[in-house]
PDB file of C-alpha atoms in Angstrom:
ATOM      1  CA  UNK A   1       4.327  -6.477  -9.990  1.00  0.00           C
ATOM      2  CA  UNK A   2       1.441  -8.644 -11.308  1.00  0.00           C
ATOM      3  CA  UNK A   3      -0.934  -9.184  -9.569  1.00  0.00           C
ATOM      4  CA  UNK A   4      -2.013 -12.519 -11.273  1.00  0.00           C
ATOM      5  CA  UNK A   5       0.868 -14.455 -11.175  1.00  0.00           C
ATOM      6  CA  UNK A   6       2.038 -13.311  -7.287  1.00  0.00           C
ATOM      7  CA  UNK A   7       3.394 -15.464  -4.845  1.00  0.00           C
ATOM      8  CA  UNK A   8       3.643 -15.411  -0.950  1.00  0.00           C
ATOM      9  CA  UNK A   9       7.487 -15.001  -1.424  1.00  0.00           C
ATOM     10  CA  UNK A  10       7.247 -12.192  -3.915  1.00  0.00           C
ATOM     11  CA  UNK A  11       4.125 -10.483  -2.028  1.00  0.00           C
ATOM     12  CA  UNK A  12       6.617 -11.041   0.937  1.00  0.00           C
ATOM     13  CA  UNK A  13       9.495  -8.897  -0.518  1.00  0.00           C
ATOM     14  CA  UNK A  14       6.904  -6.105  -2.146  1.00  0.00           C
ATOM     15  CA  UNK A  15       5.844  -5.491   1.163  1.00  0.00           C
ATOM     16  CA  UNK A  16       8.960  -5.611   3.112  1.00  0.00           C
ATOM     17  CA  UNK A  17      10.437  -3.427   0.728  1.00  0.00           C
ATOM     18  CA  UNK A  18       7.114  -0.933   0.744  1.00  0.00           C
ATOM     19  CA  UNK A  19       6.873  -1.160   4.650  1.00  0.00           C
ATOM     20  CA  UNK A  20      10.951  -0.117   5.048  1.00  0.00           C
ATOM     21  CA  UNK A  21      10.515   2.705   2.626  1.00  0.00           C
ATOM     22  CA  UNK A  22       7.062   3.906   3.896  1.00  0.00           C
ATOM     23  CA  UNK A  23       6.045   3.864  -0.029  1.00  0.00           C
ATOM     24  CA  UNK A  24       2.266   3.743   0.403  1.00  0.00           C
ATOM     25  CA  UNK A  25       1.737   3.284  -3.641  1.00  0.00           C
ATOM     26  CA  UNK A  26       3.210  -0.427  -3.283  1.00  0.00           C
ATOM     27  CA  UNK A  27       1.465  -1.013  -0.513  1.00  0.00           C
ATOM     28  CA  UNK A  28      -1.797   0.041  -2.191  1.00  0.00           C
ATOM     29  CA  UNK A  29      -0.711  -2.595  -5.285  1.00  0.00           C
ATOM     30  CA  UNK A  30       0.543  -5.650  -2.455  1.00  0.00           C
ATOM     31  CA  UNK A  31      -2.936  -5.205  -0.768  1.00  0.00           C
ATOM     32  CA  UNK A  32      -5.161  -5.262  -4.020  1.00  0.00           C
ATOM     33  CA  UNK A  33      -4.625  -9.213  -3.289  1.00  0.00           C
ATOM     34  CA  UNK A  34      -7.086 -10.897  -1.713  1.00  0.00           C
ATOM     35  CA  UNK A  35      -6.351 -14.623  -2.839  1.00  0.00           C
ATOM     36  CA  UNK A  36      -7.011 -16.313   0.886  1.00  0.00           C
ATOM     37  CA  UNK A  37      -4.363 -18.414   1.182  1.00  0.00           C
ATOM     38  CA  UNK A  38      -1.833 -15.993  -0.382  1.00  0.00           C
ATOM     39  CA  UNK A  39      -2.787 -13.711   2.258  1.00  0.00           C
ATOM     40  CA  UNK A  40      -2.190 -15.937   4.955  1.00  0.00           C
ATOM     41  CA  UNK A  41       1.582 -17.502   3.900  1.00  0.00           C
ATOM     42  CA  UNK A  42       2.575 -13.604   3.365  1.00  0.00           C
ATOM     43  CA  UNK A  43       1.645 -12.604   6.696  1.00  0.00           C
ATOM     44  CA  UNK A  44       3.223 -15.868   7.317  1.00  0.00           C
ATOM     45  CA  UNK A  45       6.232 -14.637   5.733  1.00  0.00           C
ATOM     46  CA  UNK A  46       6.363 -11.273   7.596  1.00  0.00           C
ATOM     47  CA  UNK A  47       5.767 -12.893  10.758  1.00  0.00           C
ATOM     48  CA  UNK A  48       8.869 -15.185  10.247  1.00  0.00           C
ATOM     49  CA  UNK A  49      11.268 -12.053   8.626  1.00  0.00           C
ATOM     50  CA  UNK A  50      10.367 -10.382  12.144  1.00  0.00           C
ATOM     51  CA  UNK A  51      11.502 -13.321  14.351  1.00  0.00           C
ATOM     52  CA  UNK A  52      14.634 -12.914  11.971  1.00  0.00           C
ATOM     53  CA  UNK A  53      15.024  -9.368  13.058  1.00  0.00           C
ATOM     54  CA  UNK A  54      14.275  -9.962  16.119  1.00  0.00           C
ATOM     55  CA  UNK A  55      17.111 -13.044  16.621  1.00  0.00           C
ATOM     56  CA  UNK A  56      19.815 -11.234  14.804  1.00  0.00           C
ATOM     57  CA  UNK A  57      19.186  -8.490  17.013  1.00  0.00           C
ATOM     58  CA  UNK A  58      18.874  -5.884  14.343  1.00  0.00           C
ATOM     59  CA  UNK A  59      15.546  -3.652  15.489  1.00  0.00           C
ATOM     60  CA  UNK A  60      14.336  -5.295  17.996  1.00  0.00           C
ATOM     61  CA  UNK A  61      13.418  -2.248  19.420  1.00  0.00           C
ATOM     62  CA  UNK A  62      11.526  -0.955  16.374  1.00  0.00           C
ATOM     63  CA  UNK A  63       8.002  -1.826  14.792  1.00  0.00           C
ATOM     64  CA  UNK A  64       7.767  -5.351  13.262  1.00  0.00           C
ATOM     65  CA  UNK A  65       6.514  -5.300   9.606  1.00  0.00           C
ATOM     66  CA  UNK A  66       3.586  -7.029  10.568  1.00  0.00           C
ATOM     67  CA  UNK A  67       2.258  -4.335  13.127  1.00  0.00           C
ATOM     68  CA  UNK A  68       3.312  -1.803  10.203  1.00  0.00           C
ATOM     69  CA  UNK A  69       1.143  -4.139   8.006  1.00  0.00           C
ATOM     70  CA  UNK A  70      -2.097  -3.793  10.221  1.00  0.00           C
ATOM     71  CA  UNK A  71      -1.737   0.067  10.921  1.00  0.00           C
ATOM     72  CA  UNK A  72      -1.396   0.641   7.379  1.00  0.00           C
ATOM     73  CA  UNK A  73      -4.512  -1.504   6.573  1.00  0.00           C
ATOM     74  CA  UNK A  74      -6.267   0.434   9.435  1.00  0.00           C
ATOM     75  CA  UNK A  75      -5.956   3.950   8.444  1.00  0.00           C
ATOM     76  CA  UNK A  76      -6.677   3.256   4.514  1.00  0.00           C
ATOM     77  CA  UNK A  77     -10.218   1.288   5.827  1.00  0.00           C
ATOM     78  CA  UNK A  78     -10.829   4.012   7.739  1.00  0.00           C
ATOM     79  CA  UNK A  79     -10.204   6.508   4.859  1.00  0.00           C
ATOM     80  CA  UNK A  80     -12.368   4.337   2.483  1.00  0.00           C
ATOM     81  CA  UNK A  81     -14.638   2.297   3.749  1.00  0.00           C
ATOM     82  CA  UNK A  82     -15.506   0.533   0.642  1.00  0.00           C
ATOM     83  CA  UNK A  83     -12.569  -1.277   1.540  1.00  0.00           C
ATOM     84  CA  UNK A  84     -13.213  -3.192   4.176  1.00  0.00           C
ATOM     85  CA  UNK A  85     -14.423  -6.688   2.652  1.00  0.00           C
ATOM     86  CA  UNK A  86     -11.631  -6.945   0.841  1.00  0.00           C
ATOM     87  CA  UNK A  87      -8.806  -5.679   3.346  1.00  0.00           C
ATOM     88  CA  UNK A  88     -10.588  -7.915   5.700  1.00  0.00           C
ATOM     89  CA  UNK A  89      -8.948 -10.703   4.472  1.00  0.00           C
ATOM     90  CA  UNK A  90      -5.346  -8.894   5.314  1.00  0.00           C
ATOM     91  CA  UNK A  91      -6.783  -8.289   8.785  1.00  0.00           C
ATOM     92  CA  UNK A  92      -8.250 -12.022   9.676  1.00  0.00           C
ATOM     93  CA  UNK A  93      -4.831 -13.236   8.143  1.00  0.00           C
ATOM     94  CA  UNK A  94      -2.717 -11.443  10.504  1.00  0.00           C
ATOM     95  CA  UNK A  95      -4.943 -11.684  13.613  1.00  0.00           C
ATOM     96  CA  UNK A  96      -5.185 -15.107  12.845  1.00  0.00           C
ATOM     97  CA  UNK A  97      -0.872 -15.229  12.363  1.00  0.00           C
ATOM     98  CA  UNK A  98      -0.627 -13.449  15.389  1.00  0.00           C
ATOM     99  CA  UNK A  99      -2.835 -15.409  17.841  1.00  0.00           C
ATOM    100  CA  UNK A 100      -0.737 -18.775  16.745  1.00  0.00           C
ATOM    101  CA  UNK A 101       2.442 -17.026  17.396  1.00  0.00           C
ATOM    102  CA  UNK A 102       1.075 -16.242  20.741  1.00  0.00           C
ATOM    103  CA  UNK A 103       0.176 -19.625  21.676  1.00  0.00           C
ATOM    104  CA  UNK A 104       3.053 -21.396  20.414  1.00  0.00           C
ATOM    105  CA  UNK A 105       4.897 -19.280  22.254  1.00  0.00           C
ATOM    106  CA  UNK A 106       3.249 -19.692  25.026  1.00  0.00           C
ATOM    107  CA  UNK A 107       3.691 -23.554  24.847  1.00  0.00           C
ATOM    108  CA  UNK A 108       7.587 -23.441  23.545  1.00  0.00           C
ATOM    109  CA  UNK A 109       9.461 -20.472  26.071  1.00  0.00           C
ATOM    110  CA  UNK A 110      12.966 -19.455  25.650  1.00  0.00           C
ATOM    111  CA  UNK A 111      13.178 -18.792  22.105  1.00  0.00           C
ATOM    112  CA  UNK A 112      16.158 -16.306  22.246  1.00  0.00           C
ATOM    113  CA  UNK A 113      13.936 -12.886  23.101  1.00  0.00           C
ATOM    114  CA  UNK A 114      11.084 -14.191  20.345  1.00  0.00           C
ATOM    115  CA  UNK A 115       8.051 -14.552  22.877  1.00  0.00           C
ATOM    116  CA  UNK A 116       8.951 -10.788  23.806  1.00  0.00           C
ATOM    117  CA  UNK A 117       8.647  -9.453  20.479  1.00  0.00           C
ATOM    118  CA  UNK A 118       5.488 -11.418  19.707  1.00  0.00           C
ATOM    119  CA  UNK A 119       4.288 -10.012  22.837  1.00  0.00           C
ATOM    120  CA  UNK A 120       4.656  -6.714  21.783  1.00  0.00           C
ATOM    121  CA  UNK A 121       3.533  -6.789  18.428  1.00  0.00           C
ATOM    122  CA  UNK A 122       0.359  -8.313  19.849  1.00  0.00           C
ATOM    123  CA  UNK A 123       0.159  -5.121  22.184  1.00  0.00           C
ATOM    124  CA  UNK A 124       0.770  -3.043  18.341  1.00  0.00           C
ATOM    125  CA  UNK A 125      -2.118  -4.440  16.839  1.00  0.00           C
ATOM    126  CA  UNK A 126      -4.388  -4.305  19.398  1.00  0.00           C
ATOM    127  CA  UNK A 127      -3.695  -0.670  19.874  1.00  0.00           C
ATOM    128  CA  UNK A 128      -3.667  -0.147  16.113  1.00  0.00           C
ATOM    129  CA  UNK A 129      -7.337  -1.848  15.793  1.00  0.00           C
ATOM    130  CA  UNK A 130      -8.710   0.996  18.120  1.00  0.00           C
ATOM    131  CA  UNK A 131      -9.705   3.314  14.887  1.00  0.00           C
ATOM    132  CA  UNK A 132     -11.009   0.349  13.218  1.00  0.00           C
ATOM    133  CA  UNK A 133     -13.422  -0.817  16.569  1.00  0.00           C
ATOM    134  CA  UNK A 134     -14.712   2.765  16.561  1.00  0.00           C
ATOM    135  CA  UNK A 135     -15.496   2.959  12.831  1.00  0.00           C
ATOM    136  CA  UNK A 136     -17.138  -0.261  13.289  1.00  0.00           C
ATOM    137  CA  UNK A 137     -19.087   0.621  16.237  1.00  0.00           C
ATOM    138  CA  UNK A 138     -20.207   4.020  14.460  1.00  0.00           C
ATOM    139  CA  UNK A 139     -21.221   1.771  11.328  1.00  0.00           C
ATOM    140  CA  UNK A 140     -23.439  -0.532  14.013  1.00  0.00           C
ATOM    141  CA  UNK A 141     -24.997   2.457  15.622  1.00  0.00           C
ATOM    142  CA  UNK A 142     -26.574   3.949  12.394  1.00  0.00           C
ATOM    143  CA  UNK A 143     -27.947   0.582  11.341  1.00  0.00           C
ATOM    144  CA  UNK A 144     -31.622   1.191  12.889  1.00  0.00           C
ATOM    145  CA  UNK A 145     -32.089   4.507  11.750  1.00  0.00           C
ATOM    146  CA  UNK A 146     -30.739   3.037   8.287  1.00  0.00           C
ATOM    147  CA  UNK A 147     -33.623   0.446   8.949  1.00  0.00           C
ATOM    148  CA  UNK A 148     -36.026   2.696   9.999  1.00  0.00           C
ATOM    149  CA  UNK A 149     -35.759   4.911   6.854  1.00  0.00           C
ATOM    150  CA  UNK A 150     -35.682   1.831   4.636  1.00  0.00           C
ATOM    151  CA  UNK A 151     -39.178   1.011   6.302  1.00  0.00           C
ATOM    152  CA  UNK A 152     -40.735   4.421   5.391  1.00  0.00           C
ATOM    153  CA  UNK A 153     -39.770   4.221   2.200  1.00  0.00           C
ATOM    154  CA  UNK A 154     -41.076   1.330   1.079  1.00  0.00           C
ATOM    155  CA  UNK A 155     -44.330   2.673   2.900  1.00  0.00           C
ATOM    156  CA  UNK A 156     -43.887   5.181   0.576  1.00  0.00           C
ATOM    157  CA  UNK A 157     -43.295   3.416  -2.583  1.00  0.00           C
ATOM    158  CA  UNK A 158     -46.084   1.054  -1.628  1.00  0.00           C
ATOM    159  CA  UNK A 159     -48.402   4.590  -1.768  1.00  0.00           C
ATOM    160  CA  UNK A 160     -47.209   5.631  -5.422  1.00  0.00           C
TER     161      UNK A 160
END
């Protein structure tokens, strides 16, 4: 896979075919992108290859790749957090993604058990944000006392 010459439909099967297979090192490669609009017509991608899923009535019980996305970009911000600009983009994209599916189906019902699934993999993300709210939060807290010491040592530099 290169990562230069990658396409939403190519990014779309890497991941789909990393996500079934829980192969993490693929996943690491699909989410060095960070090209914007790539991004978003993956997710884009995912989103419609659930629906797909979901309408043919294989796994609609289990976890849509999209939620599978977002918990996977979760736990490796939370393991590095030098990560986080650039998985950011993953995580706008499919919060974004999500939040249209949510109000188009809330305009268009009756889509054949669709607005059910989107429901749910709404639920998924929120619940799989929860790590990245608290390292957030714990990154927010700290800021003062980050300020505070930056303020006594420029005193301190000032003196020398």
């Amino acid at each position: 896979f290169k990562l230069k010459s990658a396409t939403s439909e190519t990014l779309t099967t890497l991941l789909a075919q990393a996500l079934s297979s829980n192969d993490s090192v693929q996943l690491n490669i699909a989410l060095q992108v960070t090209d914007r609009r790539l991004v978003e017509g993956t997710v884009r991608s995912l989103q419609s290859l659930d629906a797909e899923r979901v309408q043919s009535g294989e796994s609609a019980s289990s976890t849509g790749y999209v939620s599978m996305l977002m918990g996977h970009i979760v736990r490796r911000m939370a393991r590095r957090h030098s990560l986080v600009v650039p998985l950011g983009v993953w995580v706008k994209a499919i919060l974004a993604a999500t939040s249209r599916a949510a109000t188009t189906s809330a305009l268009h019902p009756n889509r054949n058990g669709v607005e059910e699934q989107i429901a749910k993999e709404a639920r998924e993300i929120a619940l799989k944000l929860g790590p990245l709210r608290n390292f957030l939060n714990e990154r927010v807290e700290c800021f003062p006392q980050l300020l505070r010491l930056e303020g006594r040592l420029a005193l301190l530099s000032e003196q020398l």
